Amino acid sequence: MNKGYFGNFGGLFIPETLSYALRELDELYNSTKDDVVFRTELEELYKNYVGRPSPLYFAEKYTTNIGGPNIWFKREDLNHTGAHKINNTVGQALLAKRLGKKRIIAETGAGQHGVATATICAKLDLDCTIYMGQTDIVRQELNVFKIKTLGAEVIPVTSGTSTLKDALNESIRDWVTNVDNTHYIIGSVTGPHPYPTVVRDFNAIAGQELKHQAKNQIGKLPDMIIACVGGGSNAMGVFYPFIDDVDVQLIGIEAGGKNSSDIGSASISDGSIGVLHGAKTKILQSEDGNIMETSSISAGLDYPGVGPEHAYLDEIKRAEYKKIYDEEALSAFYKASRLEGIIPALETAHALAYLEKLGSLDSSNDVVVNMSGRGDKDLYSVMNNDKK
Amino acid sequence: MIKNKFLNLAANQKKAFIPYVVANYPNQDVFTETLYTLKDLGADLIEVGIPFSDPIAEGKIIESAHHEVLNNNFNLVSALDVIKNFKSNSDIPIVLMGYTNSFISPSLEVFIERAKDSLIDGFLIVDLPYVEKDIYKTFHDNEIEFIQLIAPTTPLNEIKSCISNNPAFIYFISQRGVTGSSNINKNEVLDNIQAIRNKTNLPVVLGFGLKDPSQINEFKSHADGFVIGSAVVELLNQDNPQVKLRKFLTPILTAIKNE
Ligand SMILES: Cc1ncc(COP(=O)(O)O)c(C=O)c1O
């Protein structure tokens, strides 16, 4: 098997100009990830800057309301900057420093990854440029302002669909041009090898903590873990430490869009095998291999591909992938807010919505939802949606 | 076919002129006329870009051309028909250039069958690494030649591996950047071409950001051919594209072909 594959998925389908930088990153990552100095630095940042470990919270009223299994939330929404994205950016920024690269670029859709990148760049004194589709700049005005406040530059992308995938294209073009002094912090478990592995590993802190917390607080491993899947980084992070625990059901939730006739952005459920942004994976594409314009109420799930390891977990049936539609996510958004006093991100609300569909589980079962992020960033779009 | 072309050129101490166009850009008629203009001007090989929604190695000019063609309901089969017709009137090798996903949709086998039916000679796939041996083997098995890209960032000790699939020639990317950039470092290019020559006898063609005769003259005694892309594509959606194309390419051809 070629390097960087998960079964049939993954690889490094990139212009040759970048292949050296990716190999360099791969080598550095392998020689650094267990290095004591690196681990100490990373753990210090996770603890005192990100605010880890994030709590495992028993959602008592949600549990009563659902009337089946016990519902727990893994509170990644309490991380600094309000989502899981910072787990990855902190780790990669430390790698960039070791690569001797002083300039960071990143793409962003909802703006969460842009904020998390700009944040750690401010702290570590790295020059930061964020590519963002013009459509998303309008939808996520507050995050654009946050990124600028943090001292980073935001470059609007107006080509193609002016959304996340185009921001990724533009980031790759920047990287091809400035590869000697620039590190690209990709925002999910997508892209060419070694990114899917690197981003997964930095996010796996959530799954590792959860394992520990579940043993202490529940007294056993959970029966099911539910996480939303855009590119798939929060899901991969929380699934990964449980892959060999085959009794733990792993459920990834994709965004279905408005309804079953909408294009949505459920690359595993509705897509087919293809190559996008450096990896062979499941993608939403036309017959002749052009990438489709997706739709979702949640900007962070609105992406026509998915991390290759998810495509693999789906193929070997180790994880299951389900679709949730916009309206179902919106009801879950309000439900969590009113029952638990926790306003979830719209991405996360997709995972929560699946709690309505658990069927046979009962009070002897424990279900953990990975609360990938908080909803502050989405209040404006939910408000506008309600006005319609 | 492509290999022979370079053998013939070398035997006559000539350099290859390789224009790049985008299939059906700006429309099928102009695309068709352009192929004949390029033939008439003396193109040695023509690269035809397959429009793709996410062409990550292209600069603005070529990216916009890809998107414009796709917005006009691009149909690969009809573009291949144009090429097939052209091939019945010309023996210029045609290389399809694009991104992996276009070549594996709906499947690699179907794509190759269509390409062969249209008498396509070779493929240049920007984001297909040499380690994907199975795919390259399928090309060989089907007698489709292909071109290997080498970049200024490719380490010297990787060059041998890069060409292990036996490409028809090497396309050396002149600079760090996307197509149409102007970032060429002359000495670096010369050093790199020399380094490649030290490892292989394969022809080495230069491309990315070439647009005037002075550049050709700088590299003429070092490279075996020159790809002119963005500068050609830029003219095609203007008025009188064929006139403009001739006017633009004539001095470049003089530079490439004259001793
Ligand atoms: C809160 C939140 N959850 C989930 C996602 C989706 O990304 P991933 O699937 O990589 O976790 C995003 C992306 O912006 C996000 O902001």
Coordinates of N, CA, C and O in Angstrom, one line a residue, chain A residues 243-336:
Chain A
I243 N -11.3 3.1 18.4 CA -11.5 2.3 17.2 C -11.4 0.8 17.5 O -12.1 0.0 17.0
D244 N -10.5 0.5 18.5 CA -10.3 -1.0 18.8 C -11.3 -1.4 19.8 O -11.4 -2.6 20.1
D245 N -12.1 -0.5 20.4 CA -13.1 -0.9 21.4 C -14.4 -1.1 20.6 O -15.3 -0.3 20.5
V246 N -14.5 -2.3 20.0 CA -15.6 -2.5 19.0 C -17.0 -2.5 19.5 O -17.9 -2.4 18.8
D247 N -17.1 -2.5 20.9 CA -18.5 -2.4 21.4 C -18.9 -1.0 21.5 O -20.1 -0.7 21.8
V248 N -18.0 0.0 21.3 CA -18.4 1.4 21.3 C -18.9 1.8 19.8 O -18.1 1.7 18.9
Q249 N -20.2 2.1 19.7 CA -20.7 2.4 18.4 C -20.2 3.9 18.0 O -20.4 4.8 18.9
L250 N -19.7 4.0 16.9 CA -19.2 5.4 16.4 C -20.2 5.9 15.3 O -20.3 5.2 14.3
I251 N -20.8 7.0 15.6 CA -21.8 7.6 14.6 C -21.3 9.0 14.2 O -21.2 9.9 15.0
G252 N -21.1 9.1 12.9 CA -20.8 10.4 12.3 C -22.0 11.0 11.6 O -22.7 10.3 10.9
I253 N -22.2 12.3 11.9 CA -23.4 12.9 11.4 C -23.0 13.9 10.3 O -22.3 14.9 10.5
E254 N -23.6 13.7 9.1 CA -23.3 14.6 8.0 C -24.5 15.5 7.8 O -25.6 15.2 8.2
A255 N -24.3 16.7 7.2 CA -25.4 17.6 6.9 C -26.1 17.2 5.6 O -25.5 17.1 4.6
G256 N -27.4 17.1 5.8 CA -28.2 16.7 4.6 C -28.7 17.9 3.8 O -29.3 17.7 2.7
G257 N -28.5 19.1 4.3 CA -29.1 20.3 3.7 C -30.6 20.4 4.0 O -31.0 19.9 5.1
K258 N -31.4 21.0 3.2 CA -32.8 21.3 3.5 C -33.6 20.1 3.7 O -34.4 20.0 4.6
N259 N -33.5 19.2 2.7 CA -34.4 18.0 2.8 C -33.8 16.9 1.8 O -32.7 17.2 1.3
S260 N -34.4 15.8 1.7 CA -33.8 14.7 1.0 C -33.6 15.0 -0.5 O -32.8 14.3 -1.2
S261 N -34.2 16.0 -1.1 CA -34.0 16.3 -2.5 C -32.9 17.4 -2.6 O -32.5 17.7 -3.8
D262 N -32.4 18.0 -1.5 CA -31.4 19.0 -1.6 C -30.0 18.3 -1.8 O -29.9 17.2 -1.4
I263 N -29.1 19.0 -2.3 CA -27.8 18.5 -2.5 C -27.1 18.2 -1.2 O -26.4 17.1 -1.0
G264 N -27.2 19.1 -0.2 CA -26.6 18.8 1.1 C -25.1 18.8 1.0 O -24.5 19.4 0.1
S265 N -24.5 18.2 2.0 CA -23.0 18.1 2.0 C -22.6 16.8 2.7 O -21.6 16.7 3.3
A266 N -23.4 15.7 2.4 CA -23.1 14.4 3.1 C -22.3 13.6 2.1 O -22.8 12.7 1.4
S267 N -21.0 13.8 2.2 CA -20.1 13.2 1.2 C -20.0 11.6 1.3 O -19.8 10.9 0.3
I268 N -20.1 11.1 2.6 CA -20.1 9.7 2.7 C -21.4 9.1 2.3 O -21.5 8.1 1.5
S269 N -22.5 9.6 2.8 CA -23.8 9.1 2.6 C -24.2 9.2 1.1 O -24.8 8.3 0.5
D270 N -23.9 10.3 0.5 CA -24.4 10.6 -0.9 C -23.3 10.6 -2.0 O -23.6 10.7 -3.1
G271 N -22.0 10.6 -1.6 CA -20.9 10.8 -2.5 C -20.4 9.6 -3.2 O -20.9 8.4 -2.9
S272 N -19.4 9.7 -4.0 CA -18.7 8.6 -4.6 C -17.2 8.9 -4.5 O -16.7 10.0 -4.2
I273 N -16.4 7.8 -4.8 CA -15.0 8.0 -4.7 C -14.4 8.9 -5.7 O -14.7 8.9 -6.9
G274 N -13.5 9.8 -5.2 CA -12.8 10.7 -6.1 C -11.6 11.3 -5.4 O -11.3 10.9 -4.3
V275 N -11.0 12.3 -6.1 CA -9.8 12.9 -5.5 C -10.1 14.4 -5.4 O -10.5 15.1 -6.3
L276 N -10.0 14.9 -4.1 CA -10.2 16.4 -3.9 C -9.2 16.9 -2.9 O -9.0 16.2 -1.9
H277 N -8.6 18.0 -3.2 CA -7.7 18.6 -2.3 C -6.6 17.7 -1.7 O -6.4 17.6 -0.5
G278 N -6.1 16.9 -2.6 CA -4.9 16.0 -2.2 C -5.2 14.7 -1.7 O -4.3 13.9 -1.5
A279 N -6.5 14.3 -1.5 CA -6.8 13.0 -1.0 C -7.8 12.2 -1.8 O -8.7 12.9 -2.4
K280 N -7.7 10.9 -1.9 CA -8.7 10.1 -2.5 C -9.7 9.8 -1.4 O -9.3 9.3 -0.3
T281 N -11.0 10.1 -1.6 CA -11.9 10.0 -0.5 C -13.3 10.0 -1.1 O -13.5 9.8 -2.4
K282 N -14.4 10.1 -0.3 CA -15.7 10.2 -0.9 C -16.0 11.7 -1.1 O -15.8 12.5 -0.2
I283 N -16.5 12.0 -2.3 CA -16.8 13.4 -2.6 C -18.1 13.5 -3.3 O -18.6 12.6 -3.9
L284 N -18.7 14.7 -3.3 CA -19.9 15.0 -4.0 C -19.4 15.6 -5.4 O -18.8 16.7 -5.4
Q285 N -19.8 14.9 -6.4 CA -19.2 15.3 -7.7 C -20.2 14.9 -8.8 O -21.1 14.1 -8.7
S286 N -20.0 15.6 -10.0 CA -20.8 15.3 -11.2 C -20.2 14.1 -11.9 O -19.1 13.6 -11.5
E287 N -20.9 13.6 -12.8 CA -20.5 12.4 -13.6 C -19.1 12.6 -14.2 O -18.3 11.6 -14.2
D288 N -18.7 13.8 -14.6 CA -17.4 14.0 -15.2 C -16.4 14.5 -14.2 O -15.3 14.9 -14.6
G289 N -16.7 14.3 -12.9 CA -15.7 14.5 -11.9 C -15.5 16.0 -11.4 O -14.5 16.3 -10.8
N290 N -16.4 16.8 -11.7 CA -16.3 18.2 -11.2 C -17.0 18.2 -9.8 O -18.0 17.5 -9.6
I291 N -16.5 19.0 -9.0 CA -16.9 19.1 -7.6 C -18.2 19.9 -7.5 O -18.3 21.0 -8.1
M292 N -19.2 19.4 -6.7 CA -20.5 20.1 -6.7 C -20.5 21.2 -5.6 O -19.8 21.1 -4.6
E293 N -21.4 22.1 -5.8 CA -21.6 23.2 -4.9 C -22.6 22.6 -3.8 O -23.7 22.2 -4.2
T294 N -22.1 22.5 -2.6 CA -22.9 21.9 -1.5 C -23.8 22.9 -0.8 O -23.7 24.1 -1.1
S295 N -24.7 22.4 0.1 CA -25.5 23.3 0.8 C -25.7 22.8 2.2 O -25.9 21.6 2.4
S296 N -25.7 23.7 3.2 CA -26.0 23.3 4.6 C -26.2 24.6 5.3 O -25.6 25.6 5.0
I297 N -27.1 24.5 6.3 CA -27.3 25.7 7.2 C -26.0 26.0 8.0 O -25.8 27.1 8.5
S298 N -25.2 24.9 8.1 CA -24.0 25.1 8.9 C -22.8 25.2 8.0 O -22.4 24.3 7.3
A299 N -22.1 26.4 8.1 CA -21.0 26.7 7.2 C -19.9 25.7 7.4 O -19.2 25.3 6.5
G300 N -19.7 25.2 8.7 CA -18.6 24.3 9.0 C -18.8 22.9 8.4 O -17.9 22.1 8.4
L301 N -20.0 22.5 8.0 CA -20.2 21.2 7.5 C -20.4 21.3 6.0 O -20.5 20.2 5.3
D302 N -20.4 22.5 5.4 CA -20.7 22.7 4.0 C -19.5 22.5 3.1 O -18.9 23.4 2.6
Y303 N -19.1 21.3 3.0 CA -17.8 20.9 2.3 C -18.1 19.6 1.5 O -18.6 18.7 2.0
P304 N -17.7 19.6 0.2 CA -18.0 18.5 -0.7 C -17.1 17.2 -0.5 O -17.3 16.3 -1.3
G305 N -16.2 17.3 0.4 CA -15.4 16.1 0.7 C -15.4 15.7 2.1 O -16.1 16.3 2.9
V306 N -14.6 14.7 2.5 CA -14.5 14.3 3.9 C -13.1 13.6 4.1 O -12.5 13.2 3.1
G307 N -12.7 13.7 5.3 CA -11.4 13.1 5.6 C -11.3 11.6 5.1 O -12.3 10.9 5.3
P308 N -10.2 11.2 4.5 CA -10.1 9.8 4.0 C -10.3 8.7 5.0 O -10.8 7.7 4.7
E309 N -9.9 9.0 6.3 CA -10.0 8.0 7.3 C -11.5 7.7 7.6 O -11.9 6.6 7.9
H310 N -12.3 8.7 7.5 CA -13.8 8.5 7.6 C -14.3 7.6 6.5 O -15.1 6.7 6.8
A311 N -13.9 7.9 5.3 CA -14.3 7.0 4.2 C -13.9 5.6 4.4 O -14.7 4.6 4.1
Y312 N -12.7 5.4 5.0 CA -12.3 4.1 5.4 C -13.1 3.4 6.5 O -13.5 2.3 6.4
L313 N -13.3 4.2 7.6 CA -14.1 3.6 8.7 C -15.5 3.2 8.2 O -16.1 2.3 8.7
D314 N -16.0 4.0 7.2 CA -17.3 3.7 6.6 C -17.2 2.4 5.8 O -18.1 1.5 6.0
E315 N -16.2 2.3 5.0 CA -16.0 1.1 4.2 C -15.9 -0.2 5.0 O -16.5 -1.2 4.7
I316 N -15.1 -0.1 6.1 CA -14.9 -1.3 6.9 C -16.1 -1.5 7.9 O -16.0 -2.3 8.8
K317 N -17.0 -0.5 7.9 CA -18.2 -0.6 8.8 C -17.8 -0.4 10.3 O -18.5 -0.9 11.1
R318 N -16.7 0.2 10.5 CA -16.4 0.5 11.9 C -17.1 1.7 12.5 O -17.4 1.8 13.7
A319 N -17.5 2.6 11.6 CA -18.3 3.7 12.0 C -19.5 3.8 11.0 O -19.4 3.3 9.9
E320 N -20.6 4.4 11.5 CA -21.8 4.6 10.7 C -22.0 6.1 10.4 O -21.7 6.9 11.3
Y321 N -22.4 6.4 9.3 CA -22.6 7.8 8.9 C -24.1 8.1 8.5 O -24.7 7.3 7.7
K322 N -24.7 9.1 9.2 CA -26.1 9.4 9.0 C -26.3 10.8 8.6 O -25.4 11.7 8.9
K323 N -27.4 11.1 8.0 CA -27.7 12.5 7.6 C -28.7 13.2 8.6 O -29.7 12.6 9.0
I324 N -28.5 14.4 8.8 CA -29.4 15.3 9.6 C -29.7 16.5 8.7 O -28.8 17.1 8.2
Y325 N -31.0 16.9 8.6 CA -31.4 18.0 7.8 C -31.4 19.3 8.6 O -31.4 19.3 9.9
D326 N -31.4 20.4 7.9 CA -31.3 21.8 8.5 C -32.3 22.0 9.7 O -31.9 22.4 10.8
E327 N -33.6 21.6 9.4 CA -34.6 21.9 10.4 C -34.4 21.0 11.7 O -34.7 21.5 12.8
E328 N -34.0 19.8 11.5 CA -33.7 18.9 12.6 C -32.6 19.5 13.5 O -32.6 19.5 14.7
A329 N -31.6 20.1 12.8 CA -30.4 20.7 13.5 C -30.9 21.9 14.3 O -30.5 22.1 15.4
L330 N -31.8 22.7 13.6 CA -32.2 23.9 14.3 C -33.0 23.6 15.5 O -32.9 24.2 16.6
S331 N -33.9 22.5 15.5 CA -34.6 22.2 16.7 C -33.7 21.7 17.8 O -33.9 22.1 19.0
A332 N -32.6 21.0 17.4 CA -31.7 20.6 18.5 C -30.9 21.7 19.0 O -30.6 21.8 20.2
F333 N -30.6 22.7 18.2 CA -30.0 24.0 18.6 C -30.8 24.6 19.7 O -30.2 25.0 20.8
Y334 N -32.1 24.7 19.5 CA -32.9 25.3 20.6 C -33.1 24.4 21.8 O -33.1 24.9 22.9
K335 N -33.2 23.1 21.5 CA -33.4 22.2 22.6 C -32.3 22.2 23.6 O -32.5 22.3 24.8
A336 N -31.1 22.1 23.1 CA -29.9 22.1 24.0 C -29.8 23.4 24.7 O -29.5 23.5 25.9

